[in-house]
Coordinates of C-alpha atoms and ligand atoms in Angstrom, one line a residue:
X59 CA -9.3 4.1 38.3
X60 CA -6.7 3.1 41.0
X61 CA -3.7 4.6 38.9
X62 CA -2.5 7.2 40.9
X63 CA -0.4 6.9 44.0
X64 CA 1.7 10.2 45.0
X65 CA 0.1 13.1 46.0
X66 CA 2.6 14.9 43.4
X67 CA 2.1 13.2 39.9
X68 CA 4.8 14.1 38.5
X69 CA 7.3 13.4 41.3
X70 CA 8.2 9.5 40.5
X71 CA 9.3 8.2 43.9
X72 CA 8.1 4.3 43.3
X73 CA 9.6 1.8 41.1
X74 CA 6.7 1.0 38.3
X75 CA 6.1 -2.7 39.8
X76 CA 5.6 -0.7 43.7
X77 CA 2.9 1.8 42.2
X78 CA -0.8 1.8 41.8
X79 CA -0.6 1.8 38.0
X80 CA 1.0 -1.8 38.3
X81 CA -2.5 -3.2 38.9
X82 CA -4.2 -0.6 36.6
X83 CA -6.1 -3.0 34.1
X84 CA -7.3 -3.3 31.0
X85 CA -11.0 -1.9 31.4
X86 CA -13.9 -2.3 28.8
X87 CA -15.3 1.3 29.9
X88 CA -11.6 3.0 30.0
X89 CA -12.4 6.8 31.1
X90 CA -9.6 9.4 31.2
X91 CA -8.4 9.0 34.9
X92 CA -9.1 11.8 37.0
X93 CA -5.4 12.9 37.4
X94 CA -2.1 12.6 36.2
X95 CA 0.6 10.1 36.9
X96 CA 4.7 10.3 36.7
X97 CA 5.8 10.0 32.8
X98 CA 8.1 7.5 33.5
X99 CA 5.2 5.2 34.6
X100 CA 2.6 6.4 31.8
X101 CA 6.0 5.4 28.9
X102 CA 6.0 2.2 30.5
X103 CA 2.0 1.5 30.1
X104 CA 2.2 2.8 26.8
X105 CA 5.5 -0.2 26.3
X106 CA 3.6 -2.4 27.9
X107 CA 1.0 -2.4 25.1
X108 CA 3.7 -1.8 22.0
X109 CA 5.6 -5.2 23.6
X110 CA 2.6 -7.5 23.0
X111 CA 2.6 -6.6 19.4
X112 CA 4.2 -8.2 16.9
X113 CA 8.2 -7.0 16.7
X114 CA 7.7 -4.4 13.8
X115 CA 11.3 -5.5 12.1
X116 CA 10.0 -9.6 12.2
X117 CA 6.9 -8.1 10.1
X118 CA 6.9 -9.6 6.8
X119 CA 3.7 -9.2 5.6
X120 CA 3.4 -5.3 6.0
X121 CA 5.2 -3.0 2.8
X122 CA 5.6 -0.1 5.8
X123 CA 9.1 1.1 6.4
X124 CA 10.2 0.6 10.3
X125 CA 13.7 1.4 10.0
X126 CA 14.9 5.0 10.4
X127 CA 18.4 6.7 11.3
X128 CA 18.7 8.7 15.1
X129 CA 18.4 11.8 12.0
X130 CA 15.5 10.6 10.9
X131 CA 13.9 10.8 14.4
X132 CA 14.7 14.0 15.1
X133 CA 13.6 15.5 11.6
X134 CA 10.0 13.3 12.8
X135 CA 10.0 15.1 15.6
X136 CA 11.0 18.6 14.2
X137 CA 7.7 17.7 11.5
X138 CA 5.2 16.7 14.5
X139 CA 5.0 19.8 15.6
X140 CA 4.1 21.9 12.2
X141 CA 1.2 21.4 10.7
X142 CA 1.2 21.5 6.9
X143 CA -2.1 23.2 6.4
X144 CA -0.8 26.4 7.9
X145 CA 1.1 27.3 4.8
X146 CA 0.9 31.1 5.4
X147 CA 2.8 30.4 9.0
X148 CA 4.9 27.6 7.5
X149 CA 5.9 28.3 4.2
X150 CA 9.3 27.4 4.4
X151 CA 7.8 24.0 5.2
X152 CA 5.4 24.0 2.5
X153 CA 8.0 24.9 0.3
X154 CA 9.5 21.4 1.2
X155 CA 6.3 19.7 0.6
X156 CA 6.7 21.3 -3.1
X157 CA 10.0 20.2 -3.3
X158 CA 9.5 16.8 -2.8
X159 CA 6.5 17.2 -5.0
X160 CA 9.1 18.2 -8.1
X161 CA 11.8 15.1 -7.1
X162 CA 8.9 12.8 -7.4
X163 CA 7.2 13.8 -10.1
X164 CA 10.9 14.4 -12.4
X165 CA 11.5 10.8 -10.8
X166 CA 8.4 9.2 -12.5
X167 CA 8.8 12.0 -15.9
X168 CA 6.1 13.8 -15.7
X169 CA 6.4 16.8 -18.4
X170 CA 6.4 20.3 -17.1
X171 CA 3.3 21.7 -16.9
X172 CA 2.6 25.1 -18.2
X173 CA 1.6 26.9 -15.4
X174 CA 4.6 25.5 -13.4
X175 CA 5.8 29.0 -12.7
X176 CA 3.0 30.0 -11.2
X177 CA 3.2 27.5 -8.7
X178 CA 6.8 26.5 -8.0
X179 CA 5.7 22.7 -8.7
X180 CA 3.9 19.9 -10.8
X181 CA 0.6 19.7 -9.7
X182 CA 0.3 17.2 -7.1
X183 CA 0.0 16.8 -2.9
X184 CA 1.6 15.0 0.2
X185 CA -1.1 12.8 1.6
X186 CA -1.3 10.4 4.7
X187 CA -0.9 7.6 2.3
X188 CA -1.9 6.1 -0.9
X189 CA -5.3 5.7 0.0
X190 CA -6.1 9.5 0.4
X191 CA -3.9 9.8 -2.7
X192 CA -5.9 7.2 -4.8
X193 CA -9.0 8.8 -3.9
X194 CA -8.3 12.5 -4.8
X195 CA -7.0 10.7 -8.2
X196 CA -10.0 8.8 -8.5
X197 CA -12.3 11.8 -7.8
X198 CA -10.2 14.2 -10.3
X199 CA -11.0 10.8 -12.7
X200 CA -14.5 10.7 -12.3
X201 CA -14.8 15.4 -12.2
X202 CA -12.8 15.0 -15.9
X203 CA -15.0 12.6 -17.1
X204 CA -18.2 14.8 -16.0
X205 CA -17.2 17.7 -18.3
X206 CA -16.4 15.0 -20.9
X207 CA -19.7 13.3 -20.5
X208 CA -21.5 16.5 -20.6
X209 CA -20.6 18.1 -23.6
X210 CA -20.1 14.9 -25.6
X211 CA -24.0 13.8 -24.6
X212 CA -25.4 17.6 -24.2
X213 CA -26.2 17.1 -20.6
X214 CA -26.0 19.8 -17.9
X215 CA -24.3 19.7 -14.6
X216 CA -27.3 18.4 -13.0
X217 CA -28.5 15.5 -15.4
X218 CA -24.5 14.6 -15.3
X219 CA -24.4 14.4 -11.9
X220 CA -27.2 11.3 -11.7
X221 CA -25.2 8.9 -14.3
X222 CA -23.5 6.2 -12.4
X223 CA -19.7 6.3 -13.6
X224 CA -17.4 3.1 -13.5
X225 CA -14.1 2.3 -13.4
X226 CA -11.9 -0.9 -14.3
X227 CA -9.7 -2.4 -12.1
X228 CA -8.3 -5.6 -11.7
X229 CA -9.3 -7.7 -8.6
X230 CA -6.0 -7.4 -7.2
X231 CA -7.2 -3.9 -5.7
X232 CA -5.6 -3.1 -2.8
X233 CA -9.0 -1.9 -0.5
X234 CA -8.5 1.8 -1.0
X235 CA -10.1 1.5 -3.8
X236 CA -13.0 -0.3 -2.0
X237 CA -13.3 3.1 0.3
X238 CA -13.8 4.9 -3.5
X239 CA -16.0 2.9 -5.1
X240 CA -18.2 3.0 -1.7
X241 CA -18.2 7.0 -1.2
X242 CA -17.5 8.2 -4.2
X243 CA -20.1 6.6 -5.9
X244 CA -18.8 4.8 -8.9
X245 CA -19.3 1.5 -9.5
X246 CA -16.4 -1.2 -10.0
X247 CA -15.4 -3.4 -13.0
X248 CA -13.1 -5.9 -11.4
X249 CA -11.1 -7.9 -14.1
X250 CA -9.6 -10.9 -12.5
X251 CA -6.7 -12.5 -13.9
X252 CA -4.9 -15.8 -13.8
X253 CA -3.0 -16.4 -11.0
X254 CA -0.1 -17.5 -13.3
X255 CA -0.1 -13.9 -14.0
X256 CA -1.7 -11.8 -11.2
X257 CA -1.6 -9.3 -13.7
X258 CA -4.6 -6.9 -15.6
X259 CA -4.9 -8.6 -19.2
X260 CA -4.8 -5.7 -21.7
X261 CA -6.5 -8.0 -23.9
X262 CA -9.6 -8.3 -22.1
X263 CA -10.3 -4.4 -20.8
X264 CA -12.1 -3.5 -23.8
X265 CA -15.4 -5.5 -23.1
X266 CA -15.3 -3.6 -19.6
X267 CA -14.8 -0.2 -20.8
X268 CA -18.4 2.0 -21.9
X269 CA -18.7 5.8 -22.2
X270 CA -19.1 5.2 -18.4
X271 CA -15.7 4.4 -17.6
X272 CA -13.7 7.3 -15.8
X273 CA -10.5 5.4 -15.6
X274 CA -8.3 2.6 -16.1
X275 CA -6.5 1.5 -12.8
X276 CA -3.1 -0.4 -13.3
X277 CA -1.4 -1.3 -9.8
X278 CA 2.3 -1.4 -10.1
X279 CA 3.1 -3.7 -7.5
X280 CA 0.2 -5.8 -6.2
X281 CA 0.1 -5.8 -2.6
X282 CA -0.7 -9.8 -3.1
X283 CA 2.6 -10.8 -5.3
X284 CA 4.3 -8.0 -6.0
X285 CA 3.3 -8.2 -10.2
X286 CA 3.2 -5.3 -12.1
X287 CA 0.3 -4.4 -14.1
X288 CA 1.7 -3.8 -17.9
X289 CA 0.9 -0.3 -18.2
X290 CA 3.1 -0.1 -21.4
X291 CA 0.6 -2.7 -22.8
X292 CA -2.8 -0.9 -21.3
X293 CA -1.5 2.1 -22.7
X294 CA -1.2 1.1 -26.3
X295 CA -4.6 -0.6 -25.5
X296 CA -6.6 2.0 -24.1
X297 CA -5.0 4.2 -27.1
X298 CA -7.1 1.6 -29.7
X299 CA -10.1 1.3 -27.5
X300 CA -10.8 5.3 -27.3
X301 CA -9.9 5.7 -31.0
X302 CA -12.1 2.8 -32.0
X303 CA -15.1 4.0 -29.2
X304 CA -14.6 7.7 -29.3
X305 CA -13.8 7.6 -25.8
X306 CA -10.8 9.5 -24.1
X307 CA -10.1 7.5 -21.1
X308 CA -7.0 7.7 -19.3
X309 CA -5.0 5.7 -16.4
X310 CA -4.5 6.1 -12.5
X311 CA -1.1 4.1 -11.9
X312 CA -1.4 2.8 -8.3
X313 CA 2.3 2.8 -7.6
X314 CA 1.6 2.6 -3.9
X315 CA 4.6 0.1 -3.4
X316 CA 5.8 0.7 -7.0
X317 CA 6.1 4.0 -6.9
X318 CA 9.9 3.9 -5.4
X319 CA 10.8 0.5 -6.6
X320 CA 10.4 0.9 -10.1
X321 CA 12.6 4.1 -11.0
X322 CA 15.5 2.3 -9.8
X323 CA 14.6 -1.4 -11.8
X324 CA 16.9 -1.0 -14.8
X325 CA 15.2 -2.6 -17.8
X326 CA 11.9 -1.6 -17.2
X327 CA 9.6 -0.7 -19.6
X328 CA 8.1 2.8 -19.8
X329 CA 5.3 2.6 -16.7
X330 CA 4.6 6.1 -15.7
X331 CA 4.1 9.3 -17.5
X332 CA 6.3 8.3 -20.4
X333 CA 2.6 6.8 -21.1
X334 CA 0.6 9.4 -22.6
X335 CA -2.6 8.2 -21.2
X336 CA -1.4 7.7 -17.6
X337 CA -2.9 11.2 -16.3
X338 CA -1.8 10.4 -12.8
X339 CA 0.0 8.3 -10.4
X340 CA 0.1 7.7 -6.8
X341 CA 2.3 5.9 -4.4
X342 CA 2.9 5.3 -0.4
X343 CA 6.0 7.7 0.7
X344 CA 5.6 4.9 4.2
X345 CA 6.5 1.8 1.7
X346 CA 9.1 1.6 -0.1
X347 CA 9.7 5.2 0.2
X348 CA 11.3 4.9 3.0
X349 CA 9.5 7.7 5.0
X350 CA 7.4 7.1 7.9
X351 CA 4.3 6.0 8.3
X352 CA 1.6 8.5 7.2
X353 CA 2.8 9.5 3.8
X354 CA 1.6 9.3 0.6
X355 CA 2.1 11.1 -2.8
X356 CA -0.3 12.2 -6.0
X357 CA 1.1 13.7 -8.9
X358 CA -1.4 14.4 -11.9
X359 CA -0.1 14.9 -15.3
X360 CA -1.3 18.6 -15.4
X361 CA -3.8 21.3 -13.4
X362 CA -6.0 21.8 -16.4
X363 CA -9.5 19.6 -17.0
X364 CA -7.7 17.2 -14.5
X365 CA -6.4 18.2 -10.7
X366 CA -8.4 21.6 -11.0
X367 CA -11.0 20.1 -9.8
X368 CA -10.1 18.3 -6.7
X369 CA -8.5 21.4 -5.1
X370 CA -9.1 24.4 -3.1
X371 CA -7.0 27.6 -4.1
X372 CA -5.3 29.3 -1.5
X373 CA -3.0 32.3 -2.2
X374 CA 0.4 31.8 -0.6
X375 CA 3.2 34.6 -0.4
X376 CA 2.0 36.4 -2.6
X377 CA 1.8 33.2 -5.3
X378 CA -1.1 30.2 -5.7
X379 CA -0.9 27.0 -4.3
X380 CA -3.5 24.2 -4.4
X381 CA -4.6 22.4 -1.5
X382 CA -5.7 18.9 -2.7
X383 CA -5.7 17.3 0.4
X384 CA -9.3 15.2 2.1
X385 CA -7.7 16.6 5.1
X386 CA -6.7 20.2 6.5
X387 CA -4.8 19.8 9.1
X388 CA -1.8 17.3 10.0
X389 CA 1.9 17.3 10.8
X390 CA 4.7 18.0 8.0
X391 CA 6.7 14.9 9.7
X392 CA 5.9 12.6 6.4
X393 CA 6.8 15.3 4.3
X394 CA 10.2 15.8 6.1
X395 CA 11.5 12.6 6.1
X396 CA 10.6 11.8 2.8
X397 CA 12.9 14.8 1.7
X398 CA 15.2 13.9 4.4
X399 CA 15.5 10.5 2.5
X400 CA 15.6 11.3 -0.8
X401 CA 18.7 13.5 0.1
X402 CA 20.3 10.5 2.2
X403 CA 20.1 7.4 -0.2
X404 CA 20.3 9.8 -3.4
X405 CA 19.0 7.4 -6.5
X406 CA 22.2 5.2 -6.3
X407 CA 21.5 5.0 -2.7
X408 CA 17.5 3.8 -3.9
X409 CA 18.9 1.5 -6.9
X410 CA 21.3 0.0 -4.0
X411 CA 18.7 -0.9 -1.5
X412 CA 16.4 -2.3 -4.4
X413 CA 19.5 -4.5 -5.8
X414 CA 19.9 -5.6 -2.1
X415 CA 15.9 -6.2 -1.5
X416 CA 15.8 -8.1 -4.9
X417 CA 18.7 -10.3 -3.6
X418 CA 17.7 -11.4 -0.5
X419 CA 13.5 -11.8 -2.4
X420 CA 15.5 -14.5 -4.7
X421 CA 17.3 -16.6 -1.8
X422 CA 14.1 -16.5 0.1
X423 CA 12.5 -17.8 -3.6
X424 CA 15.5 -20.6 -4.1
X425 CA 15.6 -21.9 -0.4
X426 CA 11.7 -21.7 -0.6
X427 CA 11.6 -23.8 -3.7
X428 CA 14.7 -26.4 -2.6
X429 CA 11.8 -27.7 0.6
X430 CA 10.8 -30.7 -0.4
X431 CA 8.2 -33.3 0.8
X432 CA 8.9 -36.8 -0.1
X433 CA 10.7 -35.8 -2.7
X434 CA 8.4 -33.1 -4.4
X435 CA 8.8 -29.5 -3.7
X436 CA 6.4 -27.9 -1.2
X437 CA 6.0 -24.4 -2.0
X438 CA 5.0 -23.6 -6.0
X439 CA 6.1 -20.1 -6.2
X440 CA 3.4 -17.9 -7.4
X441 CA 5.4 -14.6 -8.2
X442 CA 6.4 -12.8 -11.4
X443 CA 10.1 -14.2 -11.1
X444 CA 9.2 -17.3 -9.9
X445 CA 5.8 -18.3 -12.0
X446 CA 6.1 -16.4 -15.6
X447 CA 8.1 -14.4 -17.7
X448 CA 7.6 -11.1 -16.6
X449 CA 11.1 -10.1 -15.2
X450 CA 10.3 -7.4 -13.5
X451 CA 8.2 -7.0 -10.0
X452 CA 8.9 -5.9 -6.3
X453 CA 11.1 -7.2 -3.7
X454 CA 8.5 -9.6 -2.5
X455 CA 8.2 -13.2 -2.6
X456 CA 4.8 -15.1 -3.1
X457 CA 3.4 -18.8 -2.6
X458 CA 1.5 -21.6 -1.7
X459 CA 1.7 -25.1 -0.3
X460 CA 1.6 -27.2 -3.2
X461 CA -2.2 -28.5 -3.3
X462 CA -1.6 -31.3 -5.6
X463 CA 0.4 -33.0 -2.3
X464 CA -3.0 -33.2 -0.4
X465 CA -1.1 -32.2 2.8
X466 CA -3.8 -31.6 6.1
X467 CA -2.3 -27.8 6.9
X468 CA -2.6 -25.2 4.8
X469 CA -0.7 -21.4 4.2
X470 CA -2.7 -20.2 7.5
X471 CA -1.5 -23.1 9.8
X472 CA 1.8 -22.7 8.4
X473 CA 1.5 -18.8 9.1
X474 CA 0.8 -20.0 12.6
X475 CA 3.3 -22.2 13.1
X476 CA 6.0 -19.8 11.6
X477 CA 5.1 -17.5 14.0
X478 CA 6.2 -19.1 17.1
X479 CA 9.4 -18.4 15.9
X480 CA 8.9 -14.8 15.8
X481 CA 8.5 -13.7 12.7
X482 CA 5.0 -13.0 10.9
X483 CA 4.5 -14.2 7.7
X484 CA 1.0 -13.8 6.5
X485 CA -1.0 -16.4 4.7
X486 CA -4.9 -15.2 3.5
X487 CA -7.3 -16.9 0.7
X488 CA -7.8 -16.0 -2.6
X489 CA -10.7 -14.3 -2.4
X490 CA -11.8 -10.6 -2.3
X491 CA -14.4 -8.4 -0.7
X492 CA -16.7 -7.0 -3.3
X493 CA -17.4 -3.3 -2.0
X494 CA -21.1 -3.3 -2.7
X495 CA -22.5 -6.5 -2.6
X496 CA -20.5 -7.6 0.5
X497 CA -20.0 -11.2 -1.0
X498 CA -16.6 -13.4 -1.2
X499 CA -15.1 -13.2 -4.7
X500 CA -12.4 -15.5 -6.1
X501 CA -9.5 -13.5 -6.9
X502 CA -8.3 -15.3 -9.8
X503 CA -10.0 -17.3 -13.3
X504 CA -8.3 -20.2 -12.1
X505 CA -8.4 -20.8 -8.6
X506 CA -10.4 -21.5 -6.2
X507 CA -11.4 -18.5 -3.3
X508 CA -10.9 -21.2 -0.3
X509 CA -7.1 -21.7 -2.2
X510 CA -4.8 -19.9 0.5
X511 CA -1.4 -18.7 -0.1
X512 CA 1.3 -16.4 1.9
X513 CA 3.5 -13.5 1.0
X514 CA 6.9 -12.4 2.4
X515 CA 7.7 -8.7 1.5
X516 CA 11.3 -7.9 1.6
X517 CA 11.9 -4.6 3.1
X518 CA 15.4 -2.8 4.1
X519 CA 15.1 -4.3 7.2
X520 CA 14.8 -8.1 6.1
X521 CA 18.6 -8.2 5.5
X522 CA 20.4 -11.5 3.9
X523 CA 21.1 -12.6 7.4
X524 CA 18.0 -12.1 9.1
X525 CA 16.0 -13.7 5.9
X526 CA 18.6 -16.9 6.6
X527 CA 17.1 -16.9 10.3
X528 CA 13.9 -16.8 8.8
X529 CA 14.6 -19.4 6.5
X530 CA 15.7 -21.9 9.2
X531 CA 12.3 -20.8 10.9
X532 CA 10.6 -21.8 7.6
X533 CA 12.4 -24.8 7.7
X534 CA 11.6 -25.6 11.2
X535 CA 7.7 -25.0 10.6
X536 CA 7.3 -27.9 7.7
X537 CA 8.7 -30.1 9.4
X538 CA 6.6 -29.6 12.5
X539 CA 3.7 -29.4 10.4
X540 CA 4.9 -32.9 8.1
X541 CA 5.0 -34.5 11.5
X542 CA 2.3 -33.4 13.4
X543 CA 0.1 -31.9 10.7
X544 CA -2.5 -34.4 10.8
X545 CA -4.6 -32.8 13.4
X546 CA -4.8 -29.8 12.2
X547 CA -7.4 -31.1 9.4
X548 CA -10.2 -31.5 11.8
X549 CA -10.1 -28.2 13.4
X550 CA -9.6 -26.5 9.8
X551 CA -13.2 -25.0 9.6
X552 CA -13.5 -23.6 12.4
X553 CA -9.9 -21.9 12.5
X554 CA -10.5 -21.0 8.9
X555 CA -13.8 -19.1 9.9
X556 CA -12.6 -16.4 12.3
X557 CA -9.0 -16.4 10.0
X558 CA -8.5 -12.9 8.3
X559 CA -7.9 -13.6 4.6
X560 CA -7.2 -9.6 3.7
X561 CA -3.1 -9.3 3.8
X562 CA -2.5 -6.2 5.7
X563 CA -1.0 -3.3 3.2
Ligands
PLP298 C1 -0.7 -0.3 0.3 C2 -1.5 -0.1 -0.9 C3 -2.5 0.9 -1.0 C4 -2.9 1.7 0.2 O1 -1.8 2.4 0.7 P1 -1.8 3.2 2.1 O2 -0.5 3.9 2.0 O3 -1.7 2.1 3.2 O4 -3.0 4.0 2.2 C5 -3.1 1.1 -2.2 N1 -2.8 0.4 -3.3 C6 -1.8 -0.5 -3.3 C7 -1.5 -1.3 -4.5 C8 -1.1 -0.8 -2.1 O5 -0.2 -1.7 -2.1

């Protein structure tokens, strides 16, 4: 590798564009080069990559926060060097992890657990992000219903161990779930809904619930439209069903975006663990959260028959702590600036920023819906505000290119199009992965899986001003597409084929 060009590698005495590492190239057998260059010029390779991404800020597909204070930085930084498995070295940071642990878990009312004292917090773990949270919930699901199963059938541990346990779930999974249902070894029930709705129909659970069933999911905040599952409703369900069945199934809220949205929606109806079958809930500290990429949260109603038996018990000053996590090691900087946040915005500062998010969603809906082709709107808006009744959802706005025009682009082109501009709004199909069989489901009763559709997320950084540049973009795109659409039908299938139809999370 022709990337080093002083004799002292540390000593920068070329500009970047005068030194070997200007002509370094990308290589399909990169190797670690045999020595070390000036850190000026290794920062610049390393921008050169980060440039030919996609401007994190003009991202409107992804719920991950990218905006963060000088502070915030430095707190980062002051986290990447601890690491949160050392607890016995780190307490004091630990002690911040359990902090956060109790604002969270007083912020979604969970009651105090009786063995709080013992621990200093409500049972419940940091994580890198929902994904690692939803699968120590899921496993502490499927370990609760082993006991259950057990005695209720007089089985051992052993003959317990080879029944096949399910769980129900509506296809609007985000694919953390996938990763559970793969290596965790429980088979999915997928419920899919309308698309008017987007939403699990407590009516229809009970058909897909069996002395099998570990869990209920409901996903507060689909990563597709932003819809909330009506927990309230499942709740009062699932209290029939296991009455009626003799069962005692509970609910995993997946509040990945949710999570830090809904306690600051006034009007809301009871979600979390006002519920008293939702036994857990998780949620992304990197969304709406506001913390930085690679944190999550769990927080399980209580230790006993239910987190017990996803964690490890280490003693700690003298006290107990739990150590939930898939992972040992890895760096406190999540935890910090999720703390660090929670004492900058305060709630009013959170109920602010979700007023603001909501505001700038609805313009984005309005000026959406006010694009009209030959008189007939373009978009039909396919979010809660927009399609139904349901009041309530995140700050994201959902939709598709009115099939009944018969236009030759579709929500992909138009993705394409928009992006020239800048900004990245993603369109995808309706369809889903199904973990096991590998096949292409339809995500809804009522649409087809070749129907596409796009999603703009409104996060802090997609301010009223920047959404109005956006919106001339938006603007800008149909008509290039009502112009020059036409070609774009006959090179649909073969565009459509190597299209990812997944949004990113
Ligand atoms: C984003 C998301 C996840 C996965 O979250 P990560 O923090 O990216 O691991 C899970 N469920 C839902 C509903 C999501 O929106």
């Amino acid at each position: 590798m022709a990337y080093n060009d002083s004799p002292s590698p540390t000593r920068v005495t070329k500009p970047y564009y005068a030194s070997g590492a200007a002509r370094w190239t990308r290589e399909a057998d990169m190797q670690i080069p045999d020595e070390g260059t000036a850190a000026r010029h290794c920062v610049r390779v390393v921008e050169d990559y980060h440039l030919l991404d996609f401007s994190e800020r003009l991202n409107t597909s992804s719920y991950v926060n990218v905006v963060f204070e000088p502070e915030e930085e430095k707190v980062a930084l002051m986290g990447l060097k601890v690491n949160l498995a050392d607890q016995t070295v780190y307490p004091e940071s630990f002690r911040m992890h359990n902090d956060t642990i109790n604002m969270i878990a007083k912020a979604w009312h969970c009651p105090k657990p009786d063995d709080f004292d013992d621990y200093g917090c409500y049972a419940g773990a940091g994580t890198v992000g929902s994904t690692e949270a939803c699968l120590l919930a899921g496993l502490a699901l499927k370990f609760r219903w082993r006991k259950w199963y057990g005695q209720k059938f007089g089985k051992n541990e052993d003959e317990v161990r080879g029944v096949y346990p399910n769980l129900v779930i509506s296809t609007m999974f985000q694919a953390a779930w996938e990763k559970l249902f793969k290596y965790m070894d429980i088979q999915p029930r997928f419920v899919p809904p309308s698309y008017k709705t987007f939403t699990l129909d407590p009516a229809k659970i009970k058909d897909f619930i069996d002395e099998k069933t570990i869990g209920v999911v409901c996903i507060m905040g689909n990563h597709y439209g932003g819809q909330y599952d009506p927990v309230w409703e499942v709740d009062a369900m699932l209290e029939k069903i296991n009455a009626e069945k003799g069962l005692k199934v509970g609910i995993h809220v997946d509040a990945a975006s949710g999570g830090f949205i809904a306690p600051f929606q006034e009007g809301l109806p009871p979600w979390d663990f006002r519920l008293k079958n939702v036994l857990s809930i998780s949620a992304s500290g990197h969304k709406f959260g506001n913390s930085c990429c690679g944190t999550g949260w769990v927080i399980w109603r209580q230790r006993k028959g239910l987190s017990e038996h996803v964690a490890i018990s280490v003693s700690y000053l003298g006290g107990s702590a739990d150590s939930y996590t898939l992972n040992f090691s890895r760096p406190a900087q999540g935890v910090y600036v999720q703390f660090y946040k929670f004492l900058r915005l305060g709630k009013k500062g959170y109920a602010t920023q979700v007023a603001n998010q909501l505001a700038v969603a609805q313009y984005l809906r309005e000026s959406l819906e006010g694009i009209k082709y030959k008189g007939t709107p373009i978009f039909t808006i396919l979010d809660a505000v927009g399609m139904s009744e349901q009041k309530h959802c995140l700050p994201v706005v959902a939709a598709m290119i009115n099939p009944d025009l018969g236009l030759p682009f579709d929500d992909i082109d138009f993705q394409h199009v928009v992006a020239q501009g800048h900004w990245y709004v993603s369109g995808y199909h309706m369809s889903m992965h199904h973990p096991l069989t590998e096949e292409s489901m339809p995500l809804f009763t009522d649409q087809s899986k070749d129907q596409a559709m796009f999603r703009i997320v409104v996060k802090n950084n997609l301010t009223m001003r920047m959404a109005a540049h956006l919106m001339d973009e938006i603007n800008a795109a149909v008509t290039f597409l009502t112009d020059h659409g036409k070609g774009f039908q006959h090179r649909k299938p073969k565009r459509l084929s190597t299209q990812k139809t997944v949004p990113a999370c």
